[in-house]
mmCIF file with all atom_site columns, C-alpha atoms in Angstrom:
data_model
loop_
_atom_site.group_PDB
_atom_site.id
_atom_site.type_symbol
_atom_site.label_atom_id
_atom_site.label_alt_id
_atom_site.label_comp_id
_atom_site.label_asym_id
_atom_site.label_entity_id
_atom_site.label_seq_id
_atom_site.pdbx_PDB_ins_code
_atom_site.Cartn_x
_atom_site.Cartn_y
_atom_site.Cartn_z
_atom_site.occupancy
_atom_site.B_iso_or_equiv
_atom_site.pdbx_formal_charge
_atom_site.auth_seq_id
_atom_site.auth_comp_id
_atom_site.auth_asym_id
_atom_site.auth_atom_id
_atom_site.pdbx_PDB_model_num
ATOM 1   C CA . MET W 1 1   ? -0.333  2.556   18.039  1.00 83.00 ? 1   MET W CA 1
ATOM 2   C CA . LYS W 1 2   ? -0.759  -0.066  15.333  1.00 84.00 ? 2   LYS W CA 1
ATOM 3   C CA . TYR W 1 3   ? 2.101   1.344   13.269  1.00 83.00 ? 3   TYR W CA 1
ATOM 4   C CA . LEU W 1 4   ? 4.354   1.527   16.317  1.00 88.00 ? 4   LEU W CA 1
ATOM 5   C CA . LEU W 1 5   ? 3.727   -2.153  17.014  1.00 89.00 ? 5   LEU W CA 1
ATOM 6   C CA . ILE W 1 6   ? 4.506   -3.091  13.408  1.00 86.00 ? 6   ILE W CA 1
ATOM 7   C CA . PHE W 1 7   ? 7.675   -0.998  13.505  1.00 86.00 ? 7   PHE W CA 1
ATOM 8   C CA . LEU W 1 8   ? 8.793   -2.690  16.721  1.00 91.00 ? 8   LEU W CA 1
ATOM 9   C CA . VAL W 1 9   ? 8.212   -6.176  15.261  1.00 89.00 ? 9   VAL W CA 1
ATOM 10  C CA . VAL W 1 10  ? 10.267  -5.307  12.171  1.00 84.00 ? 10  VAL W CA 1
ATOM 11  C CA . LEU W 1 11  ? 12.981  -3.782  14.341  1.00 87.00 ? 11  LEU W CA 1
ATOM 12  C CA . VAL W 1 12  ? 13.176  -6.917  16.490  1.00 89.00 ? 12  VAL W CA 1
ATOM 13  C CA . ILE W 1 13  ? 13.428  -9.137  13.416  1.00 81.00 ? 13  ILE W CA 1
ATOM 14  C CA . PHE W 1 14  ? 16.165  -6.918  11.993  1.00 78.00 ? 14  PHE W CA 1
ATOM 15  C CA . ILE W 1 15  ? 18.123  -6.935  15.252  1.00 84.00 ? 15  ILE W CA 1
ATOM 16  C CA . ILE W 1 16  ? 17.869  -10.729 15.477  1.00 81.00 ? 16  ILE W CA 1
ATOM 17  C CA . SER W 1 17  ? 19.069  -11.116 11.895  1.00 72.00 ? 17  SER W CA 1
ATOM 18  C CA . VAL W 1 18  ? 22.025  -8.764  12.470  1.00 73.00 ? 18  VAL W CA 1
ATOM 19  C CA . THR W 1 19  ? 22.929  -10.597 15.694  1.00 78.00 ? 19  THR W CA 1
ATOM 20  C CA . LEU W 1 20  ? 22.811  -13.985 14.002  1.00 73.00 ? 20  LEU W CA 1
ATOM 21  C CA . GLY W 1 21  ? 24.794  -12.642 11.094  1.00 69.00 ? 21  GLY W CA 1
ATOM 22  C CA . ALA W 1 22  ? 27.464  -11.107 13.294  1.00 72.00 ? 22  ALA W CA 1
ATOM 23  C CA . HIS W 1 23  ? 28.121  -14.433 15.002  1.00 74.00 ? 23  HIS W CA 1
ATOM 24  C CA . ASN W 1 24  ? 28.330  -16.338 11.735  1.00 75.00 ? 24  ASN W CA 1
ATOM 25  C CA . ASP W 1 25  ? 31.352  -15.251 9.717   1.00 80.00 ? 25  ASP W CA 1
ATOM 26  C CA . GLN W 1 26  ? 31.303  -18.436 7.726   1.00 87.00 ? 26  GLN W CA 1
ATOM 27  C CA . VAL W 1 27  ? 31.578  -18.116 3.940   1.00 90.00 ? 27  VAL W CA 1
ATOM 28  C CA . ILE W 1 28  ? 29.020  -20.080 1.942   1.00 88.00 ? 28  ILE W CA 1
ATOM 29  C CA . THR W 1 29  ? 28.361  -20.654 -1.740  1.00 91.00 ? 29  THR W CA 1
ATOM 30  C CA . PHE W 1 30  ? 24.999  -19.223 -2.777  1.00 88.00 ? 30  PHE W CA 1
ATOM 31  C CA . ASN W 1 31  ? 23.495  -20.438 -6.054  1.00 89.00 ? 31  ASN W CA 1
ATOM 32  C CA . TYR W 1 32  ? 21.065  -17.938 -7.500  1.00 82.00 ? 32  TYR W CA 1
ATOM 33  C CA . LEU W 1 33  ? 19.219  -17.965 -10.812 1.00 84.00 ? 33  LEU W CA 1
ATOM 34  C CA . LEU W 1 34  ? 21.973  -16.860 -13.183 1.00 86.00 ? 34  LEU W CA 1
ATOM 35  C CA . ALA W 1 35  ? 25.190  -17.598 -11.340 1.00 86.00 ? 35  ALA W CA 1
ATOM 36  C CA . GLN W 1 36  ? 26.668  -18.420 -7.980  1.00 90.00 ? 36  GLN W CA 1
ATOM 37  C CA . GLY W 1 37  ? 28.773  -16.525 -5.521  1.00 90.00 ? 37  GLY W CA 1
ATOM 38  C CA . GLU W 1 38  ? 30.510  -16.899 -2.219  1.00 92.00 ? 38  GLU W CA 1
ATOM 39  C CA . PHE W 1 39  ? 29.133  -14.661 0.521   1.00 89.00 ? 39  PHE W CA 1
ATOM 40  C CA . ARG W 1 40  ? 29.429  -14.350 4.259   1.00 86.00 ? 40  ARG W CA 1
ATOM 41  C CA . ILE W 1 41  ? 26.272  -15.490 6.000   1.00 81.00 ? 41  ILE W CA 1
ATOM 42  C CA . SER W 1 42  ? 25.815  -12.086 7.653   1.00 78.00 ? 42  SER W CA 1
ATOM 43  C CA . THR W 1 43  ? 25.971  -10.249 4.324   1.00 81.00 ? 43  THR W CA 1
ATOM 44  C CA . LEU W 1 44  ? 23.630  -12.692 2.629   1.00 83.00 ? 44  LEU W CA 1
ATOM 45  C CA . LEU W 1 45  ? 21.145  -12.600 5.511   1.00 78.00 ? 45  LEU W CA 1
ATOM 46  C CA . ALA W 1 46  ? 21.065  -8.795  5.582   1.00 78.00 ? 46  ALA W CA 1
ATOM 47  C CA . ALA W 1 47  ? 20.728  -8.506  1.788   1.00 85.00 ? 47  ALA W CA 1
ATOM 48  C CA . LEU W 1 48  ? 17.902  -11.044 1.552   1.00 87.00 ? 48  LEU W CA 1
ATOM 49  C CA . PHE W 1 49  ? 16.075  -9.513  4.508   1.00 82.00 ? 49  PHE W CA 1
ATOM 50  C CA . GLY W 1 50  ? 16.336  -6.052  2.942   1.00 85.00 ? 50  GLY W CA 1
ATOM 51  C CA . ALA W 1 51  ? 15.188  -7.311  -0.458  1.00 92.00 ? 51  ALA W CA 1
ATOM 52  C CA . GLY W 1 52  ? 12.194  -9.070  1.104   1.00 92.00 ? 52  GLY W CA 1
ATOM 53  C CA . PHE W 1 53  ? 11.293  -5.980  3.108   1.00 86.00 ? 53  PHE W CA 1
ATOM 54  C CA . VAL W 1 54  ? 11.409  -3.714  0.049   1.00 93.00 ? 54  VAL W CA 1
ATOM 55  C CA . LEU W 1 55  ? 9.446   -6.220  -2.053  1.00 96.00 ? 55  LEU W CA 1
ATOM 56  C CA . GLY W 1 56  ? 6.785   -6.530  0.649   1.00 94.00 ? 56  GLY W CA 1
ATOM 57  C CA . TRP W 1 57  ? 6.386   -2.748  0.905   1.00 92.00 ? 57  TRP W CA 1
ATOM 58  C CA . ALA W 1 58  ? 6.142   -2.452  -2.885  1.00 96.00 ? 58  ALA W CA 1
ATOM 59  C CA . ILE W 1 59  ? 3.396   -5.072  -3.089  1.00 97.00 ? 59  ILE W CA 1
ATOM 60  C CA . CYS W 1 60  ? 1.452   -3.518  -0.203  1.00 95.00 ? 60  CYS W CA 1
ATOM 61  C CA . GLY W 1 61  ? 1.871   -0.088  -1.786  1.00 95.00 ? 61  GLY W CA 1
ATOM 62  C CA . LEU W 1 62  ? 0.423   -1.307  -5.078  1.00 97.00 ? 62  LEU W CA 1
ATOM 63  C CA . PHE W 1 63  ? -2.619  -2.779  -3.332  1.00 96.00 ? 63  PHE W CA 1
ATOM 64  C CA . TRP W 1 64  ? -3.095  0.437   -1.343  1.00 96.00 ? 64  TRP W CA 1
ATOM 65  C CA . LEU W 1 65  ? -2.827  2.508   -4.531  1.00 97.00 ? 65  LEU W CA 1
ATOM 66  C CA . ARG W 1 66  ? -5.437  0.339   -6.261  1.00 97.00 ? 66  ARG W CA 1
ATOM 67  C CA . VAL W 1 67  ? -7.849  0.786   -3.356  1.00 97.00 ? 67  VAL W CA 1
ATOM 68  C CA . ARG W 1 68  ? -7.311  4.560   -3.292  1.00 97.00 ? 68  ARG W CA 1
ATOM 69  C CA . VAL W 1 69  ? -7.960  4.855   -7.039  1.00 97.00 ? 69  VAL W CA 1
ATOM 70  C CA . SER W 1 70  ? -11.174 2.838   -6.809  1.00 97.00 ? 70  SER W CA 1
ATOM 71  C CA . LEU W 1 71  ? -12.278 4.936   -3.819  1.00 97.00 ? 71  LEU W CA 1
ATOM 72  C CA . GLY W 1 72  ? -11.696 8.121   -5.828  1.00 96.00 ? 72  GLY W CA 1
ATOM 73  C CA . HIS W 1 73  ? -13.753 6.768   -8.722  1.00 96.00 ? 73  HIS W CA 1
ATOM 74  C CA . ALA W 1 74  ? -16.584 5.801   -6.360  1.00 96.00 ? 74  ALA W CA 1
ATOM 75  C CA . GLN W 1 75  ? -16.589 9.227   -4.694  1.00 96.00 ? 75  GLN W CA 1
ATOM 76  C CA . ARG W 1 76  ? -16.741 10.984  -8.076  1.00 96.00 ? 76  ARG W CA 1
ATOM 77  C CA . LYS W 1 77  ? -19.623 8.729   -9.120  1.00 96.00 ? 77  LYS W CA 1
ATOM 78  C CA . ILE W 1 78  ? -21.495 9.515   -5.894  1.00 96.00 ? 78  ILE W CA 1
ATOM 79  C CA . LYS W 1 79  ? -21.043 13.271  -6.409  1.00 95.00 ? 79  LYS W CA 1
ATOM 80  C CA . ARG W 1 80  ? -22.275 12.992  -10.001 1.00 94.00 ? 80  ARG W CA 1
ATOM 81  C CA . MET W 1 81  ? -25.338 10.999  -8.947  1.00 94.00 ? 81  MET W CA 1
ATOM 82  C CA . GLN W 1 82  ? -26.106 13.442  -6.114  1.00 93.00 ? 82  GLN W CA 1
ATOM 83  C CA . SER W 1 83  ? -25.968 16.402  -8.477  1.00 92.00 ? 83  SER W CA 1
ATOM 84  C CA . GLN W 1 84  ? -28.314 14.600  -10.891 1.00 91.00 ? 84  GLN W CA 1
ATOM 85  C CA . LEU W 1 85  ? -30.672 13.822  -8.008  1.00 89.00 ? 85  LEU W CA 1
ATOM 86  C CA . ASP W 1 86  ? -30.614 17.453  -6.849  1.00 88.00 ? 86  ASP W CA 1
ATOM 87  C CA . LYS W 1 87  ? -31.432 18.650  -10.377 1.00 87.00 ? 87  LYS W CA 1
ATOM 88  C CA . SER W 1 88  ? -34.383 16.274  -10.691 1.00 87.00 ? 88  SER W CA 1
ATOM 89  C CA . ASN W 1 89  ? -35.789 17.231  -7.249  1.00 83.00 ? 89  ASN W CA 1
ATOM 90  C CA . GLN W 1 90  ? -35.809 20.983  -7.864  1.00 79.00 ? 90  GLN W CA 1
ATOM 91  C CA . PRO W 1 91  ? -39.371 22.385  -7.880  1.00 74.00 ? 91  PRO W CA 1
ATOM 92  C CA . VAL W 1 92  ? -40.665 23.535  -11.236 1.00 62.00 ? 92  VAL W CA 1
ATOM 93  C CA . THR W 1 93  ? -41.195 27.289  -11.260 1.00 66.00 ? 93  THR W CA 1
ATOM 94  C CA . SER W 1 94  ? -43.064 29.043  -13.992 1.00 61.00 ? 94  SER W CA 1
ATOM 95  C CA . SER W 1 95  ? -42.836 32.683  -14.868 1.00 60.00 ? 95  SER W CA 1
ATOM 96  C CA . THR W 1 96  ? -46.445 32.962  -16.095 1.00 59.00 ? 96  THR W CA 1
ATOM 97  C CA . SER W 1 97  ? -49.245 33.590  -13.690 1.00 54.00 ? 97  SER W CA 1
ATOM 98  C CA . VAL W 1 98  ? -52.045 31.090  -13.369 1.00 55.00 ? 98  VAL W CA 1
ATOM 99  C CA . ALA W 1 99  ? -54.489 33.815  -12.316 1.00 56.00 ? 99  ALA W CA 1
ATOM 100 C CA . GLY W 1 100 ? -54.022 35.644  -15.616 1.00 52.00 ? 100 GLY W CA 1
ATOM 101 C CA . ARG W 1 101 ? -55.464 32.742  -17.612 1.00 52.00 ? 101 ARG W CA 1
ATOM 102 C CA . GLU W 1 102 ? -58.938 32.965  -16.047 1.00 48.00 ? 102 GLU W CA 1
#
């Protein structure tokens, strides 16, 4: 349900940007870091929206990957500590009989 709501919000934003871009066929000069170019507003709006969307997903994916890696390390550490605890709690059994020493 949560993912459906997020998808719908993104879809609405995309539809609004396409609608605004379709009604604005004006050509503008866009100055970016290395050069400048003349673009239609609709093309520029769609390209910047797409670039922001991809960049946002990449950043979220990196944070998710970091959390998953740390979770894997913690689970391995827990398993190792549980096996050490199980080894230390095993009862000591001896093969010699106590009755034979009397």
